[in-house]
PDB file of N, CA, C, O and CB in Angstrom:
ATOM      1  N   TYR A   1     138.367  89.616  39.250  1.00  0.00           N
ATOM      2  CA  TYR A   1     139.359  89.610  40.379  1.00  0.00           C
ATOM      3  C   TYR A   1     140.761  90.521  40.383  1.00  0.00           C
ATOM      4  O   TYR A   1     141.777  90.562  39.690  1.00  0.00           O
ATOM      5  CB  TYR A   1     139.764  88.195  40.487  1.00  0.00           C
ATOM      6  N   PHE A   2     140.253  91.220  41.538  1.00  0.00           N
ATOM      7  CA  PHE A   2     141.327  92.048  41.943  1.00  0.00           C
ATOM      8  C   PHE A   2     142.669  91.181  43.230  1.00  0.00           C
ATOM      9  O   PHE A   2     142.141  90.378  43.998  1.00  0.00           O
ATOM     10  CB  PHE A   2     140.386  93.476  42.669  1.00  0.00           C
ATOM     11  N   GLU A   3     143.578  91.290  43.324  1.00  0.00           N
ATOM     12  CA  GLU A   3     144.511  90.791  44.231  1.00  0.00           C
ATOM     13  C   GLU A   3     144.347  91.384  45.307  1.00  0.00           C
ATOM     14  O   GLU A   3     144.453  90.672  46.306  1.00  0.00           O
ATOM     15  CB  GLU A   3     145.757  90.858  43.889  1.00  0.00           C
ATOM     16  N   SER A   4     144.166  92.238  45.431  1.00  0.00           N
ATOM     17  CA  SER A   4     144.369  93.516  46.274  1.00  0.00           C
ATOM     18  C   SER A   4     142.974  93.528  47.210  1.00  0.00           C
ATOM     19  O   SER A   4     142.951  94.021  48.338  1.00  0.00           O
ATOM     20  CB  SER A   4     144.548  95.030  45.206  1.00  0.00           C
ATOM     21  N   LEU A   5     142.207  93.117  46.780  1.00  0.00           N
ATOM     22  CA  LEU A   5     140.908  92.981  47.758  1.00  0.00           C
ATOM     23  C   LEU A   5     140.926  92.223  48.397  1.00  0.00           C
ATOM     24  O   LEU A   5     141.399  91.157  48.002  1.00  0.00           O
ATOM     25  CB  LEU A   5     139.778  92.819  47.391  1.00  0.00           C
ATOM     26  N   PRO A   6     140.133  92.406  50.534  1.00  0.00           N
ATOM     27  CA  PRO A   6     140.413  91.291  50.694  1.00  0.00           C
ATOM     28  C   PRO A   6     139.384  90.156  50.975  1.00  0.00           C
ATOM     29  O   PRO A   6     138.465  90.281  50.165  1.00  0.00           O
ATOM     30  CB  PRO A   6     141.206  91.413  51.487  1.00  0.00           C
ATOM     31  N   ASP A   7     139.202  89.224  51.709  1.00  0.00           N
ATOM     32  CA  ASP A   7     138.158  88.109  51.482  1.00  0.00           C
ATOM     33  C   ASP A   7     136.865  88.770  52.006  1.00  0.00           C
ATOM     34  O   ASP A   7     136.615  89.427  53.017  1.00  0.00           O
ATOM     35  CB  ASP A   7     138.519  86.629  52.311  1.00  0.00           C
ATOM     36  N   PRO A   8     136.149  88.364  50.971  1.00  0.00           N
ATOM     37  CA  PRO A   8     134.620  88.852  51.839  1.00  0.00           C
ATOM     38  C   PRO A   8     133.883  88.077  52.916  1.00  0.00           C
ATOM     39  O   PRO A   8     133.986  86.877  53.169  1.00  0.00           O
ATOM     40  CB  PRO A   8     133.451  88.961  50.849  1.00  0.00           C
ATOM     41  N   PRO A   9     133.139  88.969  53.488  1.00  0.00           N
ATOM     42  CA  PRO A   9     132.771  89.649  53.369  1.00  0.00           C
ATOM     43  C   PRO A   9     133.672  91.389  54.017  1.00  0.00           C
ATOM     44  O   PRO A   9     134.256  91.400  55.100  1.00  0.00           O
ATOM     45  CB  PRO A   9     131.699  89.018  53.680  1.00  0.00           C
ATOM     46  N   TYR A  10     133.603  92.458  53.255  1.00  0.00           N
ATOM     47  CA  TYR A  10     134.105  93.583  53.750  1.00  0.00           C
ATOM     48  C   TYR A  10     132.784  94.391  53.503  1.00  0.00           C
ATOM     49  O   TYR A  10     131.639  94.180  53.105  1.00  0.00           O
ATOM     50  CB  TYR A  10     135.500  94.093  53.063  1.00  0.00           C
ATOM     51  N   ALA A  11     133.824  95.791  54.108  1.00  0.00           N
ATOM     52  CA  ALA A  11     132.897  96.814  54.070  1.00  0.00           C
ATOM     53  C   ALA A  11     133.856  98.370  53.328  1.00  0.00           C
ATOM     54  O   ALA A  11     134.992  98.520  53.777  1.00  0.00           O
ATOM     55  CB  ALA A  11     132.260  96.976  55.862  1.00  0.00           C
ATOM     56  N   THR A  12     133.581  98.954  52.733  1.00  0.00           N
ATOM     57  CA  THR A  12     133.863 100.186  52.063  1.00  0.00           C
ATOM     58  C   THR A  12     132.957 101.156  52.547  1.00  0.00           C
ATOM     59  O   THR A  12     131.821 100.885  52.935  1.00  0.00           O
ATOM     60  CB  THR A  12     133.786 100.087  50.611  1.00  0.00           C
ATOM     61  N   ALA A  13     133.624 102.674  52.520  1.00  0.00           N
ATOM     62  CA  ALA A  13     132.852 103.871  52.820  1.00  0.00           C
ATOM     63  C   ALA A  13     133.974 104.793  51.975  1.00  0.00           C
ATOM     64  O   ALA A  13     135.066 104.639  51.427  1.00  0.00           O
ATOM     65  CB  ALA A  13     132.558 104.236  54.646  1.00  0.00           C
ATOM     66  N   MET A  14     132.887 105.963  52.254  1.00  0.00           N
ATOM     67  CA  MET A  14     133.925 107.126  51.604  1.00  0.00           C
ATOM     68  C   MET A  14     133.789 107.788  52.636  1.00  0.00           C
ATOM     69  O   MET A  14     132.736 107.863  53.268  1.00  0.00           O
ATOM     70  CB  MET A  14     133.638 108.002  50.186  1.00  0.00           C
ATOM     71  N   VAL A  15     134.644 108.239  52.871  1.00  0.00           N
ATOM     72  CA  VAL A  15     134.418 109.306  54.628  1.00  0.00           C
ATOM     73  C   VAL A  15     135.591 110.605  53.793  1.00  0.00           C
ATOM     74  O   VAL A  15     136.409 110.596  52.874  1.00  0.00           O
ATOM     75  CB  VAL A  15     135.504 108.120  56.976  1.00  0.00           C
ATOM     76  N   MET A  16     135.287 111.156  54.335  1.00  0.00           N
ATOM     77  CA  MET A  16     136.137 113.084  54.718  1.00  0.00           C
ATOM     78  C   MET A  16     136.363 113.258  55.641  1.00  0.00           C
ATOM     79  O   MET A  16     135.656 113.444  56.632  1.00  0.00           O
ATOM     80  CB  MET A  16     135.499 114.491  54.604  1.00  0.00           C
ATOM     81  N   LEU A  17     137.549 113.229  55.477  1.00  0.00           N
ATOM     82  CA  LEU A  17     138.843 113.375  56.163  1.00  0.00           C
ATOM     83  C   LEU A  17     138.649 115.139  57.202  1.00  0.00           C
ATOM     84  O   LEU A  17     138.425 116.199  56.619  1.00  0.00           O
ATOM     85  CB  LEU A  17     140.298 113.365  54.646  1.00  0.00           C
ATOM     86  N   ASP A  18     138.794 115.033  58.634  1.00  0.00           N
ATOM     87  CA  ASP A  18     139.276 116.640  59.283  1.00  0.00           C
ATOM     88  C   ASP A  18     139.925 117.454  58.226  1.00  0.00           C
ATOM     89  O   ASP A  18     140.945 117.201  57.585  1.00  0.00           O
ATOM     90  CB  ASP A  18     140.496 116.569  60.603  1.00  0.00           C
ATOM     91  N   GLY A  19     139.084 118.549  58.165  1.00  0.00           N
ATOM     92  CA  GLY A  19     140.022 119.815  57.224  1.00  0.00           C
ATOM     93  C   GLY A  19     139.823 119.340  55.932  1.00  0.00           C
ATOM     94  O   GLY A  19     140.302 120.177  55.167  1.00  0.00           O
ATOM     95  N   ALA A  20     139.285 118.276  55.231  1.00  0.00           N
ATOM     96  CA  ALA A  20     139.080 117.996  53.939  1.00  0.00           C
ATOM     97  C   ALA A  20     138.116 118.798  52.796  1.00  0.00           C
ATOM     98  O   ALA A  20     137.164 119.488  53.159  1.00  0.00           O
ATOM     99  CB  ALA A  20     138.694 116.815  54.076  1.00  0.00           C
ATOM    100  N   ASN A  21     138.298 118.710  52.080  1.00  0.00           N
ATOM    101  CA  ASN A  21     136.784 119.126  51.221  1.00  0.00           C
ATOM    102  C   ASN A  21     136.082 118.203  50.093  1.00  0.00           C
ATOM    103  O   ASN A  21     135.108 118.414  49.370  1.00  0.00           O
ATOM    104  CB  ASN A  21     137.040 120.506  50.359  1.00  0.00           C
ATOM    105  N   THR A  22     136.958 117.095  50.224  1.00  0.00           N
ATOM    106  CA  THR A  22     136.512 115.822  49.464  1.00  0.00           C
ATOM    107  C   THR A  22     136.686 114.107  50.115  1.00  0.00           C
ATOM    108  O   THR A  22     137.643 113.677  50.759  1.00  0.00           O
ATOM    109  CB  THR A  22     137.406 115.933  48.104  1.00  0.00           C
ATOM    110  N   ALA A  23     135.550 113.425  49.738  1.00  0.00           N
ATOM    111  CA  ALA A  23     135.406 112.115  50.391  1.00  0.00           C
ATOM    112  C   ALA A  23     136.623 111.675  49.570  1.00  0.00           C
ATOM    113  O   ALA A  23     137.025 112.121  48.496  1.00  0.00           O
ATOM    114  CB  ALA A  23     133.871 111.215  50.240  1.00  0.00           C
ATOM    115  N   LEU A  24     137.344 110.222  50.701  1.00  0.00           N
ATOM    116  CA  LEU A  24     137.750 109.462  49.938  1.00  0.00           C
ATOM    117  C   LEU A  24     137.829 108.132  50.123  1.00  0.00           C
ATOM    118  O   LEU A  24     138.288 107.703  51.181  1.00  0.00           O
ATOM    119  CB  LEU A  24     138.610 109.827  49.684  1.00  0.00           C
ATOM    120  N   ALA A  25     137.273 107.043  48.846  1.00  0.00           N
ATOM    121  CA  ALA A  25     137.023 105.748  49.449  1.00  0.00           C
ATOM    122  C   ALA A  25     138.435 104.502  50.177  1.00  0.00           C
ATOM    123  O   ALA A  25     139.607 104.261  49.886  1.00  0.00           O
ATOM    124  CB  ALA A  25     136.229 105.084  48.150  1.00  0.00           C
ATOM    125  N   ASN A  26     137.721 104.145  50.923  1.00  0.00           N
ATOM    126  CA  ASN A  26     138.809 102.919  51.255  1.00  0.00           C
ATOM    127  C   ASN A  26     137.850 101.498  52.023  1.00  0.00           C
ATOM    128  O   ASN A  26     136.627 101.490  51.882  1.00  0.00           O
ATOM    129  CB  ASN A  26     140.219 103.662  52.615  1.00  0.00           C
ATOM    130  N   PHE A  27     138.493 100.465  52.741  1.00  0.00           N
ATOM    131  CA  PHE A  27     138.182  99.018  53.204  1.00  0.00           C
ATOM    132  C   PHE A  27     137.921  99.825  54.653  1.00  0.00           C
ATOM    133  O   PHE A  27     138.696 100.703  55.032  1.00  0.00           O
ATOM    134  CB  PHE A  27     139.587  97.567  53.049  1.00  0.00           C
ATOM    135  N   VAL A  28     136.881  99.471  55.323  1.00  0.00           N
ATOM    136  CA  VAL A  28     136.575  99.230  57.112  1.00  0.00           C
ATOM    137  C   VAL A  28     136.988  98.392  57.340  1.00  0.00           C
ATOM    138  O   VAL A  28     136.558  97.322  56.907  1.00  0.00           O
ATOM    139  CB  VAL A  28     135.336  99.076  57.796  1.00  0.00           C
ATOM    140  N   LYS A  29     137.899  98.481  58.039  1.00  0.00           N
ATOM    141  CA  LYS A  29     138.040  96.846  58.998  1.00  0.00           C
ATOM    142  C   LYS A  29     137.860  96.561  60.351  1.00  0.00           C
ATOM    143  O   LYS A  29     137.266  97.205  61.217  1.00  0.00           O
ATOM    144  CB  LYS A  29     139.346  96.282  59.007  1.00  0.00           C
ATOM    145  N   ASN A  30     138.441  95.536  60.404  1.00  0.00           N
ATOM    146  CA  ASN A  30     137.785  95.427  62.260  1.00  0.00           C
ATOM    147  C   ASN A  30     136.183  95.827  62.849  1.00  0.00           C
ATOM    148  O   ASN A  30     135.634  96.346  63.821  1.00  0.00           O
ATOM    149  CB  ASN A  30     138.749  96.655  63.250  1.00  0.00           C
ATOM    150  N   ILE A  31     135.940  95.330  61.812  1.00  0.00           N
ATOM    151  CA  ILE A  31     134.115  95.535  62.181  1.00  0.00           C
ATOM    152  C   ILE A  31     133.491  94.378  61.542  1.00  0.00           C
ATOM    153  O   ILE A  31     133.812  93.942  60.437  1.00  0.00           O
ATOM    154  CB  ILE A  31     133.244  97.091  61.433  1.00  0.00           C
ATOM    155  N   ASP A  32     132.336  93.781  62.505  1.00  0.00           N
ATOM    156  CA  ASP A  32     131.992  92.902  62.993  1.00  0.00           C
ATOM    157  C   ASP A  32     130.655  92.820  61.340  1.00  0.00           C
ATOM    158  O   ASP A  32     129.617  93.481  61.378  1.00  0.00           O
ATOM    159  CB  ASP A  32     131.650  93.157  64.832  1.00  0.00           C
ATOM    160  N   LEU A  33     130.878  92.260  60.567  1.00  0.00           N
ATOM    161  CA  LEU A  33     130.024  92.313  59.768  1.00  0.00           C
ATOM    162  C   LEU A  33     128.890  90.458  59.899  1.00  0.00           C
ATOM    163  O   LEU A  33     128.831  89.784  58.871  1.00  0.00           O
ATOM    164  CB  LEU A  33     131.012  92.754  58.284  1.00  0.00           C
ATOM    165  N   SER A  34     128.541  90.209  60.517  1.00  0.00           N
ATOM    166  CA  SER A  34     128.006  88.751  60.900  1.00  0.00           C
ATOM    167  C   SER A  34     126.262  89.005  61.067  1.00  0.00           C
ATOM    168  O   SER A  34     125.338  88.191  61.060  1.00  0.00           O
ATOM    169  CB  SER A  34     128.843  88.123  62.589  1.00  0.00           C
ATOM    170  N   ASP A  35     126.277  90.536  61.218  1.00  0.00           N
ATOM    171  CA  ASP A  35     125.175  90.812  61.550  1.00  0.00           C
ATOM    172  C   ASP A  35     124.640  92.331  60.631  1.00  0.00           C
ATOM    173  O   ASP A  35     124.853  93.500  60.951  1.00  0.00           O
ATOM    174  CB  ASP A  35     125.280  90.841  63.124  1.00  0.00           C
ATOM    175  N   VAL A  36     124.027  91.894  59.636  1.00  0.00           N
ATOM    176  CA  VAL A  36     124.300  93.421  58.554  1.00  0.00           C
ATOM    177  C   VAL A  36     123.690  94.793  59.123  1.00  0.00           C
ATOM    178  O   VAL A  36     124.092  95.956  59.076  1.00  0.00           O
ATOM    179  CB  VAL A  36     123.412  93.253  56.871  1.00  0.00           C
ATOM    180  N   LYS A  37     122.338  94.064  59.787  1.00  0.00           N
ATOM    181  CA  LYS A  37     121.616  95.962  60.623  1.00  0.00           C
ATOM    182  C   LYS A  37     122.227  96.071  61.455  1.00  0.00           C
ATOM    183  O   LYS A  37     122.516  97.242  61.210  1.00  0.00           O
ATOM    184  CB  LYS A  37     120.009  96.334  61.369  1.00  0.00           C
ATOM    185  N   LYS A  38     123.017  95.765  62.783  1.00  0.00           N
ATOM    186  CA  LYS A  38     123.946  96.627  63.356  1.00  0.00           C
ATOM    187  C   LYS A  38     125.339  96.875  62.425  1.00  0.00           C
ATOM    188  O   LYS A  38     125.712  98.048  62.414  1.00  0.00           O
ATOM    189  CB  LYS A  38     124.271  96.014  64.750  1.00  0.00           C
ATOM    190  N   ALA A  39     126.074  96.014  61.721  1.00  0.00           N
ATOM    191  CA  ALA A  39     126.971  96.851  60.752  1.00  0.00           C
ATOM    192  C   ALA A  39     127.197  98.267  60.424  1.00  0.00           C
ATOM    193  O   ALA A  39     128.123  99.077  60.460  1.00  0.00           O
ATOM    194  CB  ALA A  39     126.718  96.517  59.749  1.00  0.00           C
ATOM    195  N   ALA A  40     125.241  98.194  59.895  1.00  0.00           N
ATOM    196  CA  ALA A  40     124.825  99.542  58.987  1.00  0.00           C
ATOM    197  C   ALA A  40     125.256 100.464  59.587  1.00  0.00           C
ATOM    198  O   ALA A  40     125.800 101.457  59.104  1.00  0.00           O
ATOM    199  CB  ALA A  40     123.396  99.891  58.710  1.00  0.00           C
ATOM    200  N   SER A  41     124.953 100.108  61.279  1.00  0.00           N
ATOM    201  CA  SER A  41     124.096 101.384  62.003  1.00  0.00           C
ATOM    202  C   SER A  41     125.826 102.177  62.318  1.00  0.00           C
ATOM    203  O   SER A  41     126.353 103.271  62.522  1.00  0.00           O
ATOM    204  CB  SER A  41     122.773 100.793  63.926  1.00  0.00           C
ATOM    205  N   LYS A  42     126.107 100.883  62.189  1.00  0.00           N
ATOM    206  CA  LYS A  42     127.631 101.218  62.963  1.00  0.00           C
ATOM    207  C   LYS A  42     128.940 102.250  61.637  1.00  0.00           C
ATOM    208  O   LYS A  42     130.072 102.713  61.774  1.00  0.00           O
ATOM    209  CB  LYS A  42     128.513  99.083  63.458  1.00  0.00           C
ATOM    210  N   LEU A  43     127.879 102.187  60.404  1.00  0.00           N
ATOM    211  CA  LEU A  43     128.723 102.814  59.189  1.00  0.00           C
ATOM    212  C   LEU A  43     127.679 103.636  58.801  1.00  0.00           C
ATOM    213  O   LEU A  43     127.457 103.887  57.616  1.00  0.00           O
ATOM    214  CB  LEU A  43     129.326 101.796  57.923  1.00  0.00           C
ATOM    215  N   ALA A  44     127.129 104.002  59.570  1.00  0.00           N
ATOM    216  CA  ALA A  44     126.236 105.107  59.006  1.00  0.00           C
ATOM    217  C   ALA A  44     126.721 106.618  59.016  1.00  0.00           C
ATOM    218  O   ALA A  44     127.697 106.882  59.718  1.00  0.00           O
ATOM    219  CB  ALA A  44     124.963 105.074  59.780  1.00  0.00           C
ATOM    220  N   ILE A  45     126.202 107.475  58.395  1.00  0.00           N
ATOM    221  CA  ILE A  45     126.694 108.738  57.814  1.00  0.00           C
ATOM    222  C   ILE A  45     127.079 109.429  59.561  1.00  0.00           C
ATOM    223  O   ILE A  45     126.276 109.156  60.454  1.00  0.00           O
ATOM    224  CB  ILE A  45     125.246 109.711  56.625  1.00  0.00           C
ATOM    225  N   GLY A  46     127.968 110.048  59.797  1.00  0.00           N
ATOM    226  CA  GLY A  46     128.672 111.057  60.507  1.00  0.00           C
ATOM    227  C   GLY A  46     129.322 110.133  61.950  1.00  0.00           C
ATOM    228  O   GLY A  46     129.586 110.626  63.046  1.00  0.00           O
ATOM    229  N   ASN A  47     129.486 108.508  61.492  1.00  0.00           N
ATOM    230  CA  ASN A  47     130.257 108.124  62.575  1.00  0.00           C
ATOM    231  C   ASN A  47     131.568 108.514  62.347  1.00  0.00           C
ATOM    232  O   ASN A  47     131.863 108.777  61.181  1.00  0.00           O
ATOM    233  CB  ASN A  47     130.181 106.765  62.844  1.00  0.00           C
ATOM    234  N   ARG A  48     132.426 108.610  63.212  1.00  0.00           N
ATOM    235  CA  ARG A  48     133.771 108.629  63.324  1.00  0.00           C
ATOM    236  C   ARG A  48     134.897 107.378  62.945  1.00  0.00           C
ATOM    237  O   ARG A  48     134.782 106.232  63.378  1.00  0.00           O
ATOM    238  CB  ARG A  48     133.849 108.946  64.584  1.00  0.00           C
ATOM    239  N   VAL A  49     135.722 107.726  62.275  1.00  0.00           N
ATOM    240  CA  VAL A  49     136.841 106.599  61.767  1.00  0.00           C
ATOM    241  C   VAL A  49     137.785 107.153  61.685  1.00  0.00           C
ATOM    242  O   VAL A  49     137.595 108.368  61.627  1.00  0.00           O
ATOM    243  CB  VAL A  49     136.748 105.886  60.542  1.00  0.00           C
ATOM    244  N   LYS A  50     139.131 106.759  61.636  1.00  0.00           N
ATOM    245  CA  LYS A  50     140.549 106.701  61.945  1.00  0.00           C
ATOM    246  C   LYS A  50     141.438 105.967  60.841  1.00  0.00           C
ATOM    247  O   LYS A  50     141.218 104.928  60.219  1.00  0.00           O
ATOM    248  CB  LYS A  50     140.705 105.994  63.294  1.00  0.00           C
ATOM    249  N   VAL A  51     142.081 106.495  60.820  1.00  0.00           N
ATOM    250  CA  VAL A  51     142.761 106.501  59.182  1.00  0.00           C
ATOM    251  C   VAL A  51     144.271 105.477  59.859  1.00  0.00           C
ATOM    252  O   VAL A  51     145.220 106.051  60.393  1.00  0.00           O
ATOM    253  CB  VAL A  51     143.307 108.768  58.298  1.00  0.00           C
ATOM    254  N   VAL A  52     144.205 103.735  59.669  1.00  0.00           N
ATOM    255  CA  VAL A  52     145.424 103.142  59.629  1.00  0.00           C
ATOM    256  C   VAL A  52     146.188 102.646  58.548  1.00  0.00           C
ATOM    257  O   VAL A  52     145.817 101.918  57.628  1.00  0.00           O
ATOM    258  CB  VAL A  52     145.340 102.324  60.279  1.00  0.00           C
ATOM    259  N   PHE A  53     147.761 103.332  58.867  1.00  0.00           N
ATOM    260  CA  PHE A  53     148.764 103.272  57.665  1.00  0.00           C
ATOM    261  C   PHE A  53     149.399 102.180  58.094  1.00  0.00           C
ATOM    262  O   PHE A  53     149.975 101.945  59.156  1.00  0.00           O
ATOM    263  CB  PHE A  53     149.769 104.524  57.365  1.00  0.00           C
ATOM    264  N   LYS A  54     149.150 101.291  56.752  1.00  0.00           N
ATOM    265  CA  LYS A  54     150.904 100.151  56.573  1.00  0.00           C
ATOM    266  C   LYS A  54     152.115 100.645  57.637  1.00  0.00           C
ATOM    267  O   LYS A  54     152.402 101.723  58.157  1.00  0.00           O
ATOM    268  CB  LYS A  54     151.901 100.451  54.587  1.00  0.00           C
ATOM    269  N   ILE A  55     152.634  99.374  57.680  1.00  0.00           N
ATOM    270  CA  ILE A  55     154.034 100.094  58.013  1.00  0.00           C
ATOM    271  C   ILE A  55     155.112 100.226  57.284  1.00  0.00           C
ATOM    272  O   ILE A  55     156.083 100.938  57.541  1.00  0.00           O
ATOM    273  CB  ILE A  55     154.577  99.629  58.941  1.00  0.00           C
ATOM    274  N   LYS A  56     154.844  99.077  55.751  1.00  0.00           N
ATOM    275  CA  LYS A  56     155.521  98.948  54.822  1.00  0.00           C
ATOM    276  C   LYS A  56     154.427  99.411  53.829  1.00  0.00           C
ATOM    277  O   LYS A  56     153.463  98.804  53.361  1.00  0.00           O
ATOM    278  CB  LYS A  56     156.171  97.641  54.732  1.00  0.00           C
ATOM    279  N   ARG A  57     155.088 101.273  53.572  1.00  0.00           N
ATOM    280  CA  ARG A  57     153.487 101.268  52.375  1.00  0.00           C
ATOM    281  C   ARG A  57     154.167 101.675  50.694  1.00  0.00           C
ATOM    282  O   ARG A  57     155.024 102.526  50.454  1.00  0.00           O
ATOM    283  CB  ARG A  57     151.921 103.088  52.983  1.00  0.00           C
ATOM    284  N   GLU A  58     153.576 100.907  49.858  1.00  0.00           N
ATOM    285  CA  GLU A  58     154.048 100.424  48.336  1.00  0.00           C
ATOM    286  C   GLU A  58     153.485 102.071  47.635  1.00  0.00           C
ATOM    287  O   GLU A  58     153.687 102.133  46.422  1.00  0.00           O
ATOM    288  CB  GLU A  58     152.961  98.567  47.556  1.00  0.00           C
ATOM    289  N   GLY A  59     152.836 103.333  48.247  1.00  0.00           N
ATOM    290  CA  GLY A  59     152.343 104.018  47.091  1.00  0.00           C
ATOM    291  C   GLY A  59     151.168 103.957  46.461  1.00  0.00           C
ATOM    292  O   GLY A  59     150.877 104.456  45.375  1.00  0.00           O
ATOM    293  N   ALA A  60     150.191 103.027  47.525  1.00  0.00           N
ATOM    294  CA  ALA A  60     148.710 102.351  46.603  1.00  0.00           C
ATOM    295  C   ALA A  60     147.979 102.998  47.459  1.00  0.00           C
ATOM    296  O   ALA A  60     148.371 103.687  48.400  1.00  0.00           O
ATOM    297  CB  ALA A  60     148.253 100.487  46.462  1.00  0.00           C
ATOM    298  N   ILE A  61     146.442 102.675  46.985  1.00  0.00           N
ATOM    299  CA  ILE A  61     145.307 103.458  48.277  1.00  0.00           C
ATOM    300  C   ILE A  61     145.801 101.894  48.887  1.00  0.00           C
ATOM    301  O   ILE A  61     145.465 103.076  48.963  1.00  0.00           O
ATOM    302  CB  ILE A  61     142.940 103.973  47.873  1.00  0.00           C
ATOM    303  N   THR A  62     146.157 100.763  49.313  1.00  0.00           N
ATOM    304  CA  THR A  62     145.892 100.116  50.355  1.00  0.00           C
ATOM    305  C   THR A  62     147.192 100.236  50.854  1.00  0.00           C
ATOM    306  O   THR A  62     147.655  99.103  50.987  1.00  0.00           O
ATOM    307  CB  THR A  62     145.300  98.818  50.205  1.00  0.00           C
ATOM    308  N   ASP A  63     147.994 101.105  51.192  1.00  0.00           N
ATOM    309  CA  ASP A  63     148.695 101.962  52.179  1.00  0.00           C
ATOM    310  C   ASP A  63     147.553 101.554  53.506  1.00  0.00           C
ATOM    311  O   ASP A  63     147.779 100.820  54.468  1.00  0.00           O
ATOM    312  CB  ASP A  63     148.813 103.870  51.619  1.00  0.00           C
ATOM    313  N   PHE A  64     146.332 102.276  53.186  1.00  0.00           N
ATOM    314  CA  PHE A  64     146.003 102.458  54.150  1.00  0.00           C
ATOM    315  C   PHE A  64     144.197 101.998  54.521  1.00  0.00           C
ATOM    316  O   PHE A  64     143.683 101.543  53.499  1.00  0.00           O
ATOM    317  CB  PHE A  64     146.496 103.753  54.217  1.00  0.00           C
ATOM    318  N   HIS A  65     143.419 102.027  55.471  1.00  0.00           N
ATOM    319  CA  HIS A  65     142.137 101.682  55.590  1.00  0.00           C
ATOM    320  C   HIS A  65     141.833 102.400  56.655  1.00  0.00           C
ATOM    321  O   HIS A  65     142.618 103.300  56.955  1.00  0.00           O
ATOM    322  CB  HIS A  65     141.837 100.323  55.678  1.00  0.00           C
ATOM    323  N   TYR A  66     140.864 102.226  57.324  1.00  0.00           N
ATOM    324  CA  TYR A  66     139.610 103.059  58.004  1.00  0.00           C
ATOM    325  C   TYR A  66     139.373 101.561  58.966  1.00  0.00           C
ATOM    326  O   TYR A  66     139.441 100.344  58.790  1.00  0.00           O
ATOM    327  CB  TYR A  66     137.967 103.733  56.661  1.00  0.00           C
ATOM    328  N   GLU A  67     139.063 102.515  60.047  1.00  0.00           N
ATOM    329  CA  GLU A  67     138.577 101.490  61.283  1.00  0.00           C
ATOM    330  C   GLU A  67     137.783 102.444  62.127  1.00  0.00           C
ATOM    331  O   GLU A  67     138.256 103.578  62.198  1.00  0.00           O
ATOM    332  CB  GLU A  67     139.922 100.726  62.273  1.00  0.00           C
ATOM    333  N   LEU A  68     136.564 102.187  62.842  1.00  0.00           N
ATOM    334  CA  LEU A  68     135.730 102.841  63.690  1.00  0.00           C
ATOM    335  C   LEU A  68     136.208 103.077  65.018  1.00  0.00           C
ATOM    336  O   LEU A  68     136.558 102.216  65.825  1.00  0.00           O
ATOM    337  CB  LEU A  68     134.609 102.205  63.751  1.00  0.00           C
ATOM    338  N   ILE A  69     136.191 104.457  65.192  1.00  0.00           N
ATOM    339  CA  ILE A  69     136.355 105.143  66.484  1.00  0.00           C
ATOM    340  C   ILE A  69     135.619 104.420  67.872  1.00  0.00           C
ATOM    341  O   ILE A  69     135.727 104.954  68.976  1.00  0.00           O
ATOM    342  CB  ILE A  69     135.746 106.610  66.242  1.00  0.00           C
TER     343      ILE A  69
END
């Protein structure tokens, strides 16, 4: 049990941000996961995301998440 996990279902992704040379994992939010095949196609390699930061940051990996562009 991890307190910082969102309620399931949830999606995670390994993302290589522009200018980076390594990928970073985090949650992808605001995506409909009710149709698994459709969600998987939206989360396919090469699809772009943006980083969304919390207003109040705590110095933790949960200070941000990804959203599809």
